[in-house]
Amino acid sequence: RWPNVAVSIDDAARATSAQVFELARYVEQSNPHVVAQVLDALARDTTVMAALGASLAALTVDRLSTRATAARPRR
């Protein structure tokens, strides 16, 4: 229904796991077949799965390093 919505990597990185869960839950309730189709498409394309895994790992490392830097006492 919406025109293409551009989401930057930075915007996506700020999404919390709770927000992603709620969005997935909304989509599943709205049209359960969409979730199944997305999962099937992802399962067939190993390159996309590898890219998603690498992206999630990079975001996790970045977030953990940001937390570690913020938690260090200042001198």
JSON list of C-alpha atoms in Angstrom, two decimals, residues 14-51:
[
{"chain": "A", "resi": 14, "resn": "ARG", "atom": "CA", "xyz": [18.49, 1.36, 15.80]},
{"chain": "A", "resi": 15, "resn": "ALA", "atom": "CA", "xyz": [15.52, -1.02, 15.71]},
{"chain": "A", "resi": 16, "resn": "THR", "atom": "CA", "xyz": [15.22, -3.02, 18.90]},
{"chain": "A", "resi": 17, "resn": "SER", "atom": "CA", "xyz": [14.56, -6.73, 18.96]},
{"chain": "A", "resi": 18, "resn": "ALA", "atom": "CA", "xyz": [11.16, -5.98, 20.48]},
{"chain": "A", "resi": 19, "resn": "GLN", "atom": "CA", "xyz": [10.29, -3.69, 17.57]},
{"chain": "A", "resi": 20, "resn": "VAL", "atom": "CA", "xyz": [11.36, -6.31, 15.02]},
{"chain": "A", "resi": 21, "resn": "PHE", "atom": "CA", "xyz": [9.32, -8.93, 16.87]},
{"chain": "A", "resi": 22, "resn": "GLU", "atom": "CA", "xyz": [6.23, -6.71, 16.93]},
{"chain": "A", "resi": 23, "resn": "LEU", "atom": "CA", "xyz": [6.58, -5.94, 13.22]},
{"chain": "A", "resi": 24, "resn": "ALA", "atom": "CA", "xyz": [6.92, -9.63, 12.36]},
{"chain": "A", "resi": 25, "resn": "ARG", "atom": "CA", "xyz": [3.93, -10.42, 14.57]},
{"chain": "A", "resi": 26, "resn": "TYR", "atom": "CA", "xyz": [1.84, -7.73, 12.86]},
{"chain": "A", "resi": 27, "resn": "VAL", "atom": "CA", "xyz": [2.78, -9.02, 9.40]},
{"chain": "A", "resi": 28, "resn": "GLU", "atom": "CA", "xyz": [2.02, -12.59, 10.43]},
{"chain": "A", "resi": 29, "resn": "GLN", "atom": "CA", "xyz": [-1.40, -11.59, 11.77]},
{"chain": "A", "resi": 30, "resn": "SER", "atom": "CA", "xyz": [-2.17, -9.50, 8.70]},
{"chain": "A", "resi": 31, "resn": "ASN", "atom": "CA", "xyz": [-1.12, -12.12, 6.18]},
{"chain": "A", "resi": 32, "resn": "PRO", "atom": "CA", "xyz": [0.40, -15.35, 7.55]},
{"chain": "A", "resi": 33, "resn": "HIS", "atom": "CA", "xyz": [1.46, -16.45, 4.07]},
{"chain": "A", "resi": 34, "resn": "VAL", "atom": "CA", "xyz": [3.87, -13.51, 3.73]},
{"chain": "A", "resi": 35, "resn": "VAL", "atom": "CA", "xyz": [6.04, -14.72, 6.63]},
{"chain": "A", "resi": 36, "resn": "ALA", "atom": "CA", "xyz": [6.15, -18.22, 5.18]},
{"chain": "A", "resi": 37, "resn": "GLN", "atom": "CA", "xyz": [7.07, -16.85, 1.73]},
{"chain": "A", "resi": 38, "resn": "VAL", "atom": "CA", "xyz": [9.87, -14.69, 3.16]},
{"chain": "A", "resi": 39, "resn": "LEU", "atom": "CA", "xyz": [11.29, -17.59, 5.17]},
{"chain": "A", "resi": 40, "resn": "ASP", "atom": "CA", "xyz": [11.13, -19.88, 2.13]},
{"chain": "A", "resi": 41, "resn": "ALA", "atom": "CA", "xyz": [12.88, -17.29, -0.05]},
{"chain": "A", "resi": 42, "resn": "LEU", "atom": "CA", "xyz": [15.60, -16.77, 2.52]},
{"chain": "A", "resi": 43, "resn": "ALA", "atom": "CA", "xyz": [16.11, -20.50, 3.01]},
{"chain": "A", "resi": 44, "resn": "ARG", "atom": "CA", "xyz": [16.64, -21.01, -0.75]},
{"chain": "A", "resi": 45, "resn": "ASP", "atom": "CA", "xyz": [19.22, -18.25, -1.12]},
{"chain": "A", "resi": 46, "resn": "THR", "atom": "CA", "xyz": [22.35, -19.11, 0.83]},
{"chain": "A", "resi": 47, "resn": "THR", "atom": "CA", "xyz": [24.08, -15.91, -0.28]},
{"chain": "A", "resi": 48, "resn": "VAL", "atom": "CA", "xyz": [21.37, -13.77, 1.27]},
{"chain": "A", "resi": 49, "resn": "MET", "atom": "CA", "xyz": [21.46, -15.85, 4.45]},
{"chain": "A", "resi": 50, "resn": "ALA", "atom": "CA", "xyz": [25.24, -15.44, 4.67]},
{"chain": "A", "resi": 51, "resn": "ALA", "atom": "CA", "xyz": [24.94, -11.69, 4.09]}
]
